[in-house]
Coordinates of C-alpha atoms in Angstrom, one line a residue:
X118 CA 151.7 102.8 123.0
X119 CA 152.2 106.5 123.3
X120 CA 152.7 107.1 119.9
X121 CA 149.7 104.7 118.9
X122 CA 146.9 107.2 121.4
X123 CA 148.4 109.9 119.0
X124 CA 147.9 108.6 115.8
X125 CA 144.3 107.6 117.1
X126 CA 143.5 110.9 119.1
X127 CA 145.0 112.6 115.5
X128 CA 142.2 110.0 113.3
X129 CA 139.6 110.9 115.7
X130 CA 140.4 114.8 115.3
X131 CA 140.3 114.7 111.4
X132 CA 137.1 112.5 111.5
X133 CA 135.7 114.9 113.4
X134 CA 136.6 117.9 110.9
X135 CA 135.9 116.4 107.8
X136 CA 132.2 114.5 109.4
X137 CA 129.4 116.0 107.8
X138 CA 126.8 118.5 109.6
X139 CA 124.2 115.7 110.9
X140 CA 122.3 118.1 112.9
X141 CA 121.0 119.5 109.7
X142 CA 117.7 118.1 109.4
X143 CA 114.9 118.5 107.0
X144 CA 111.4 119.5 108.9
X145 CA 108.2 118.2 107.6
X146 CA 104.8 117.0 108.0
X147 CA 103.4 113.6 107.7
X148 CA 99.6 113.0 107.1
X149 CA 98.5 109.9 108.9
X150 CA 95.9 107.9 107.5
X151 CA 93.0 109.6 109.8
X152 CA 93.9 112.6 108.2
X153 CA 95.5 113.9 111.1
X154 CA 98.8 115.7 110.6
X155 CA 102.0 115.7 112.5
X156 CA 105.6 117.4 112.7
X157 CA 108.4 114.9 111.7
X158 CA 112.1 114.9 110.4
X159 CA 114.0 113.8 107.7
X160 CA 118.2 113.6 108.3
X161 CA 119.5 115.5 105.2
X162 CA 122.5 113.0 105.1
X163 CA 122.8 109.7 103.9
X164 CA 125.3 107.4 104.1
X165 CA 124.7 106.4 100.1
X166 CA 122.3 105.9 97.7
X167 CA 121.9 102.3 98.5
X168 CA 119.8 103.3 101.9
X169 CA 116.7 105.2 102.5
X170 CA 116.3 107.9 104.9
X171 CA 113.8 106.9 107.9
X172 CA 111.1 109.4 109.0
X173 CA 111.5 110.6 112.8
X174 CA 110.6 110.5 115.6
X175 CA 110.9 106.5 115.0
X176 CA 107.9 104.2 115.5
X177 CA 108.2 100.8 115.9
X178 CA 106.7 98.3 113.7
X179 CA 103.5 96.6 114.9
X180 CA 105.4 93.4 114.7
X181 CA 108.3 94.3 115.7
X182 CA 111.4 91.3 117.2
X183 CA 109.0 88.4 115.6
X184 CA 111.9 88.0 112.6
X185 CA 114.0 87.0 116.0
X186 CA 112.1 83.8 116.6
X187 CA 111.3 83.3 113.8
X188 CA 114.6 82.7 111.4
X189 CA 117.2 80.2 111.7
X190 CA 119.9 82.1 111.9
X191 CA 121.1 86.0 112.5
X192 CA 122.4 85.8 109.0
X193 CA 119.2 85.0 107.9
X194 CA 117.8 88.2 110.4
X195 CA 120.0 90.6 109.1
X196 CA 119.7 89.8 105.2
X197 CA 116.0 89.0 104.9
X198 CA 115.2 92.9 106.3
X199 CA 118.8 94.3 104.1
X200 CA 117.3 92.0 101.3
X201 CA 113.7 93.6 101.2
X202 CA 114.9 97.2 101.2
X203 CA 117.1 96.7 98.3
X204 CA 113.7 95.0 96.3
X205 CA 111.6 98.0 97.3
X206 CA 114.1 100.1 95.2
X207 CA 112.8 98.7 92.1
X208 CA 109.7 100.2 93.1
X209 CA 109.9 103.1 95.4
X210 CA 113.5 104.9 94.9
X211 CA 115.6 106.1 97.5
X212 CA 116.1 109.5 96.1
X213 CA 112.0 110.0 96.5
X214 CA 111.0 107.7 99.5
X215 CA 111.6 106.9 103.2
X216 CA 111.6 104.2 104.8
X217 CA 109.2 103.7 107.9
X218 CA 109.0 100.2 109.9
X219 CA 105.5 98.7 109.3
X220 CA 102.4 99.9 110.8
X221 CA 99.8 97.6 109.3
X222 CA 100.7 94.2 110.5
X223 CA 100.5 94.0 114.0
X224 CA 102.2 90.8 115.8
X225 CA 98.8 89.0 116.7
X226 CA 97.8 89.2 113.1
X227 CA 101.2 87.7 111.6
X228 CA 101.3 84.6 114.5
X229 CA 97.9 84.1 113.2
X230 CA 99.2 83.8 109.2
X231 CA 101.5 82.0 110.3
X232 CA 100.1 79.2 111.5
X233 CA 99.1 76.1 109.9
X234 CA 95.3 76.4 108.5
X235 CA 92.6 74.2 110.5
X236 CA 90.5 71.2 109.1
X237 CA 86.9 71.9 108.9
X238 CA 86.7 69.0 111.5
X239 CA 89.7 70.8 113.4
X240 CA 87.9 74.4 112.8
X241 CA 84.7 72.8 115.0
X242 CA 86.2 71.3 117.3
X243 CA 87.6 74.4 117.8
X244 CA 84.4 76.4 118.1
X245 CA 83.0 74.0 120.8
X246 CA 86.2 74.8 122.9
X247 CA 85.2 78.4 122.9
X248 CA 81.4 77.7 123.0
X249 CA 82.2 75.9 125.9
X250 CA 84.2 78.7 127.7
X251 CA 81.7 81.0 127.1
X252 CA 79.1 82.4 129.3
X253 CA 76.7 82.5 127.0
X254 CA 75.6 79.7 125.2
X255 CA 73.6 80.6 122.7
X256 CA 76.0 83.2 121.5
X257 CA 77.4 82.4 118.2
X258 CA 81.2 81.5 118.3
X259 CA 83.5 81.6 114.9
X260 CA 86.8 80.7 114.6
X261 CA 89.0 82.7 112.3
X262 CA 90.6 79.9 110.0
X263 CA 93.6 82.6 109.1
X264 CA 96.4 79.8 109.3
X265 CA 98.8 80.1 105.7
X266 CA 100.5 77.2 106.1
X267 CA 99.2 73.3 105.0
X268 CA 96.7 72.2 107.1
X269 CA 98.2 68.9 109.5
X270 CA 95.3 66.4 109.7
X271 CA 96.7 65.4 113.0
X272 CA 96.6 61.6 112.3
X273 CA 98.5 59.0 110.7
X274 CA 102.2 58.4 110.7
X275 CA 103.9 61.9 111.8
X276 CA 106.6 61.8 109.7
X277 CA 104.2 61.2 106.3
X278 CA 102.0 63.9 107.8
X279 CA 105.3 66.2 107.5
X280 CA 106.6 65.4 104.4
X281 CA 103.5 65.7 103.0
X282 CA 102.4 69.5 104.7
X283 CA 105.6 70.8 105.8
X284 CA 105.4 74.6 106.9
X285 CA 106.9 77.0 104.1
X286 CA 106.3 80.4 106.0
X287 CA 108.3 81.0 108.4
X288 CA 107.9 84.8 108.5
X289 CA 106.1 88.1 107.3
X290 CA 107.9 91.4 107.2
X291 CA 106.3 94.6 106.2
X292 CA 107.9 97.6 105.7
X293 CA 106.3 101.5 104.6
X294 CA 107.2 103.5 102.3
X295 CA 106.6 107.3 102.6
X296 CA 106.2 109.9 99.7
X297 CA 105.7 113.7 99.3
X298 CA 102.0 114.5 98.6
X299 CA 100.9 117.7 96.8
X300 CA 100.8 119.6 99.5
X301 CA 104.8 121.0 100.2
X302 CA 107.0 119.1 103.0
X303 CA 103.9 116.9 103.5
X304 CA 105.4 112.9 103.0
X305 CA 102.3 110.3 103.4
X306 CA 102.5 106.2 102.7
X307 CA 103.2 105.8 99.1
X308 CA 103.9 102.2 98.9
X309 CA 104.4 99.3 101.3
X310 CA 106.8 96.3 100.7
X311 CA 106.2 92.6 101.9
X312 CA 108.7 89.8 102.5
X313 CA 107.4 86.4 102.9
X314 CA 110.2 84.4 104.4
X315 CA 110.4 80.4 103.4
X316 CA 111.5 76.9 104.7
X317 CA 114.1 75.6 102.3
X318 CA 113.8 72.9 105.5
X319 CA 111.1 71.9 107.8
X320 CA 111.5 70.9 111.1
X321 CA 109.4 69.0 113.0
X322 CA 109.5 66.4 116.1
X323 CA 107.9 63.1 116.7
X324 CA 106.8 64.3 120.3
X325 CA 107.1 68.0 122.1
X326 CA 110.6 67.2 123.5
X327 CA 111.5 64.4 121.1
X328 CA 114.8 64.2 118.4
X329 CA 114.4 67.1 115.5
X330 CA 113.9 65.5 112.0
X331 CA 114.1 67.1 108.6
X332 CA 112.5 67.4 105.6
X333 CA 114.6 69.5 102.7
X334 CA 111.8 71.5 100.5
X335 CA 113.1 72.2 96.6
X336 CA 112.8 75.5 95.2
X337 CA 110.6 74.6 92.6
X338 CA 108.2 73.8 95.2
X339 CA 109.1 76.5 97.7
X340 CA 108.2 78.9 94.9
X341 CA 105.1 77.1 93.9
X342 CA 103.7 77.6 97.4
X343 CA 105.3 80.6 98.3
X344 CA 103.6 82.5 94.9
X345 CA 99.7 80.5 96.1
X346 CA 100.6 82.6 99.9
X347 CA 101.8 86.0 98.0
X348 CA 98.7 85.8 96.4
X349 CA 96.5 85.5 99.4
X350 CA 98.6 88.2 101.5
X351 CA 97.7 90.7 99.0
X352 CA 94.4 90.1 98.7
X353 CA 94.5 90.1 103.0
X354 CA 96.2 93.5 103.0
X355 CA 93.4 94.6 100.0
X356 CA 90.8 94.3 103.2
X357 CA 93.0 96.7 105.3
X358 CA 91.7 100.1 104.8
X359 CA 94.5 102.2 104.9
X360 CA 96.0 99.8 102.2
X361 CA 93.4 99.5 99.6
X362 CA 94.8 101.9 97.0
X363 CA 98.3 102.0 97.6
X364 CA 101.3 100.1 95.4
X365 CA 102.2 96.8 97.0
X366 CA 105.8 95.1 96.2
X367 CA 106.4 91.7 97.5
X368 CA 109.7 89.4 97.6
X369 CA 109.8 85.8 98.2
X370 CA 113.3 84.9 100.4
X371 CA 114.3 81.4 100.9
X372 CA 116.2 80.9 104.2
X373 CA 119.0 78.3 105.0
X374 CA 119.3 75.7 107.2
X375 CA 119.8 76.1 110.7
X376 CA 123.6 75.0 110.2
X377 CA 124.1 77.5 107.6
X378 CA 127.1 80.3 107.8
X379 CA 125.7 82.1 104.6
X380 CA 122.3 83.8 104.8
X381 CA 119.4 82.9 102.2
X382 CA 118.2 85.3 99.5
X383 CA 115.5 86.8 97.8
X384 CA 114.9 85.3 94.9
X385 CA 111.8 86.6 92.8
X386 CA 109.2 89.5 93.5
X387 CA 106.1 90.9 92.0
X388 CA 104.7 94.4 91.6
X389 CA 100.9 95.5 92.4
X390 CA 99.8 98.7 90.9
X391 CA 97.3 100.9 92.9
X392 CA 94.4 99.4 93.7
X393 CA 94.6 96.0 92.5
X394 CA 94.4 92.5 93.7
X395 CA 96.3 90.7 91.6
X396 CA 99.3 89.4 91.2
X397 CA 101.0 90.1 87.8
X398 CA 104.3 89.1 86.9
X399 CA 107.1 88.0 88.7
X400 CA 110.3 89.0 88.2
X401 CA 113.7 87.4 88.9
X402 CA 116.2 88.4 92.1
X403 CA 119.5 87.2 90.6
X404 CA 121.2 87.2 94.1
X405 CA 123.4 84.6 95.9
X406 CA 125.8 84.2 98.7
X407 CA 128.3 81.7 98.7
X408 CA 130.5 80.3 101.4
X409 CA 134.3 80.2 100.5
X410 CA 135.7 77.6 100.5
X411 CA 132.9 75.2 99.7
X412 CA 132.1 72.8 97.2
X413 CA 129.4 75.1 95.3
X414 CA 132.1 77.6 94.9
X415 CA 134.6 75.2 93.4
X416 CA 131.7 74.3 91.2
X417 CA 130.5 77.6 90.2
X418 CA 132.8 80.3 90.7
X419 CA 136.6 78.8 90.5
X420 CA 138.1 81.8 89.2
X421 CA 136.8 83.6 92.3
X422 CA 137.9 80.8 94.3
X423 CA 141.7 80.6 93.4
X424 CA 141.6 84.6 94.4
X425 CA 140.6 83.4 97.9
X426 CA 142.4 80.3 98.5
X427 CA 145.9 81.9 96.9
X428 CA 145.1 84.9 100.0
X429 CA 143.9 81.8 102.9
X430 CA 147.7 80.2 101.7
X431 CA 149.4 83.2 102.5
X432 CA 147.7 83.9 105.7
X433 CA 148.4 80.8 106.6
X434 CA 152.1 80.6 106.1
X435 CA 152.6 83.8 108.4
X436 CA 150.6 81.4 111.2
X437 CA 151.5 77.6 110.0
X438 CA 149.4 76.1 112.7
X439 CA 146.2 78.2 111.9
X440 CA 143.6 77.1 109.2
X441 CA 140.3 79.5 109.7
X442 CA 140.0 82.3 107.0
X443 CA 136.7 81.8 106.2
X444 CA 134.4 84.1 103.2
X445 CA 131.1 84.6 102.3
X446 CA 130.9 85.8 99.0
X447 CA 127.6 87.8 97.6
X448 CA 127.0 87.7 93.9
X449 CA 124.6 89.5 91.7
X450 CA 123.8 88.4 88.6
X451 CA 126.6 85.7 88.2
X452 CA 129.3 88.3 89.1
X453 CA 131.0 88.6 92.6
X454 CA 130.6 92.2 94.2
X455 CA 131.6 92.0 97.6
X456 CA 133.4 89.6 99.6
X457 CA 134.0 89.4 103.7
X458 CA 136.5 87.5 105.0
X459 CA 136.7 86.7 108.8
X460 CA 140.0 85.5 110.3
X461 CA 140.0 84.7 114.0
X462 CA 143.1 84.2 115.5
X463 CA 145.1 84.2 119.0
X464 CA 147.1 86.6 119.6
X465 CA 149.7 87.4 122.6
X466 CA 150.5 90.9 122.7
X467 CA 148.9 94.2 120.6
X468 CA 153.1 94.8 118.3
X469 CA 151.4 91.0 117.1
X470 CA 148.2 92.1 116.2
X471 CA 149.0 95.1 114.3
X472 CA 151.9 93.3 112.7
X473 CA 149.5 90.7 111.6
X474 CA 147.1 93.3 110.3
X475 CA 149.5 94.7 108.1
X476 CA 150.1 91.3 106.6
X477 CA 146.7 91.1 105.6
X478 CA 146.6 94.6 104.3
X479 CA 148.9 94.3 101.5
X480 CA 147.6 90.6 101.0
X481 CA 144.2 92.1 100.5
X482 CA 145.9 94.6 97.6
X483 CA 147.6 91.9 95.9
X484 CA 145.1 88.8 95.4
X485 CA 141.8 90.6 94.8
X486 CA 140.3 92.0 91.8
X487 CA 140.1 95.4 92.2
X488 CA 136.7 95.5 90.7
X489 CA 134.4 93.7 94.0
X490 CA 134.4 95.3 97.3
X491 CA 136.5 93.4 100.5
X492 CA 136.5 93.6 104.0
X493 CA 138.5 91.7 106.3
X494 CA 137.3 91.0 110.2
X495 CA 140.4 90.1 112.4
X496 CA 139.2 88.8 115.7
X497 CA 140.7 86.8 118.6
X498 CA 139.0 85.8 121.9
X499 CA 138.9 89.1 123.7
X500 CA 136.8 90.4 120.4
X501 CA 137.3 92.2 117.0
X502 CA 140.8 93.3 116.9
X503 CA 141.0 95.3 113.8
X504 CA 138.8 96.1 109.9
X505 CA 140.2 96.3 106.6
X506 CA 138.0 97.9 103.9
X507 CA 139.1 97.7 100.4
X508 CA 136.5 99.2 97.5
X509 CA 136.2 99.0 94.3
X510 CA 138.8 101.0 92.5
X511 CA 140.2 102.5 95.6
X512 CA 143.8 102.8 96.1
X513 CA 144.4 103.1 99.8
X514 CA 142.4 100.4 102.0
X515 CA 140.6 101.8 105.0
X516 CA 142.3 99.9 108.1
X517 CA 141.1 100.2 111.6
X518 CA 142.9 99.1 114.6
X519 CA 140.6 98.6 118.0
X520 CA 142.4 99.6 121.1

């Protein structure tokens, strides 16, 4: 154990030596939209071009932890926000941009999109509630009918009510994009990106606490309906003053099921130029996860598939009792580019765990093409016990042990 805190304390030493300078930071202004200026940062450093550099200090998006209760799953969470940064870079690059959480959609305004839209007879019945509640009578009262989702008539069988109107937004996330103006080291918004999250199942119950029933929504319709709410949320955000003249980008993402281990995807997005209310044309996402094993992957991908069952057989002979790898495979354009595996085991001493990871390490260099990008988690009940990293076209693997 000695001679492992060496190694480490000797890893942790060259890290730090060879760790770039983060404290070098690039000062600036940004001009909000009352014209009022302010001091801000930039970080210098970026991890790659495939991120975008977030102004400081950090604000919070107006809407901020409604994705949380929103989504099915934290796959879901994590790849709808990872998902809408990488469709912004077809508009607003990273080498020009940064990235600021959105300030324009506050979370009363998105629960209120979100909802279901109200009959006219609904809508009234409404209005007398409030009338009602009022002091003054004879004050007008009007209900804002903002609800994007199918109205529900709230009679008749429940279950034909549901099939017939099921919700398909399930979320609205906004994110800013900031530019440098004329004036030098001066960044304001240049662009804002919209992600309109949607049901590829609705739930619903018969009663408040009753069983959970589904109703599975097709693509062809999800994108049907989610194009008629795209269209409306621009022409929404058009009303916003701060975002009348600035470029609008917006994604449609289908989520999966609440059962799902793979996250959903974005599959088509449009572009609005400066100024402009309409929708033009929409173009294609051609991105995918798929679970390994599963039957869509024997379907689809089979080369793919031999790779990782001919590396989940070798695992498994060095534990012949275990049967877990599990890999979630993301593919652009038809073509695998990175794969994580996640192998969860029990273990009974750390000489096992690191002999294990080894193992894997040279199975890792041996079944997979060397153009897609691997990583291995090894975990056990006490948590992650070690990371392997393999990239394209690298040699060595990066291999992390947790002590």
């Amino acid at each position: 154990m000695r001679k492992l805190s060496m190694v480490a304390l000797s890893l942790v030493l060259l890290l730090t030596a060879c760790a770039p300078n983060f404290q070098k930071q690039e000062q600036v202004v940004q001009k909000k939209d009352d014209d009022t200026k302010e001091k801000a940062i930039i970080p210098k450093y970026k991890i790659s071009e495939e991120y975008y550099r977030t102004i400081m200090p950090f604000e919070p998006g107006e809407a901020r932890g409604m994705v949380v209760n929103n989504l099915n799953t934290r796959y879901d969470i994590t790849e709808f926000e990872t998902g809408l940064m990488r469709v912004a870079q077809n508009s607003f690059p990273t080498d020009k941009y940064v990235f600021k959480e959105g300030q324009y959609l506050d979370g009363d305004t998105v629960s209120a999109w979100l909802e279901r839209e109200m009959t006219p007879a609904q809508a009234a019945a409404k209005e007398k509630e409030l009338k009602a509640k009022q002091e003054n009578k004879n004050k007008k009262v009007t209900v804002k009918n903002l609800g994007l989702n199918p109205a529900d008539p709230g009679k008749g069988d429940v279950h034909d009510r549901n099939k017939k109107n099921p919700i398909y937004l399930a979320h609205i996330l906004e994110h800013n994009y900031l530019v440098q103006s004329g004036e030098k080291d001066t960044y304001q918004l240049g662009g804002i990106a919209i992600g309109l999250a949607l049901n590829s199942v609705h739930y619903y119950r018969e009663e408040a606490f009753g069983a959970v029933f589904e109703k599975n929504i097709s693509r062809k319709v999800l994108e049907a309906e989610g194009k008629k709410i795209a269209q409306q949320v621009v022409s929404r955000l058009r009303n916003i003053e701060e975002l009348r003249n600035v470029p609008i980008t917006i994604g449609l993402f289908e989520q999966e099921s609440r059962s799902s281990v793979v996250p959903g995807n974005f599959f088509t997005y449009a572009e609005v130029s400066q100024g402009s209310n309409n929708i033009g044309s929409w173009k294609d996402v051609k991105e995918e996860y798929i679970l390994f094993p599963s039957a869509k992957a024997e379907k689809e991908h089979r080369d793919d598939l031999t790779f990782f069952e001919n590396f989940k057989q070798d695992v498994e002979e060095y534990f012949p009792n275990f049967n877990g790898v599990i890999g979630k495979g993301f593919y652009v354009d038809g073509q695998l580019q990175e794969l994580n595996i996640e192998i969860p085991i029990q273990f009974y001493g750390k000489a096992e765990s690191i002999g294990f990871t080894q193992y894997v390490t040279g199975l890792v260099m041996e079944h997979f093409p060397n153009y897609i990008s691997v990583q291995v988690s090894v975990s056990s009940v006490v948590g992650q016990e070690a990371l392997i990293v393999k990239k394209p076209d690298q040699d060595e693997p990066f291999v992390h042990i947790y002590q």
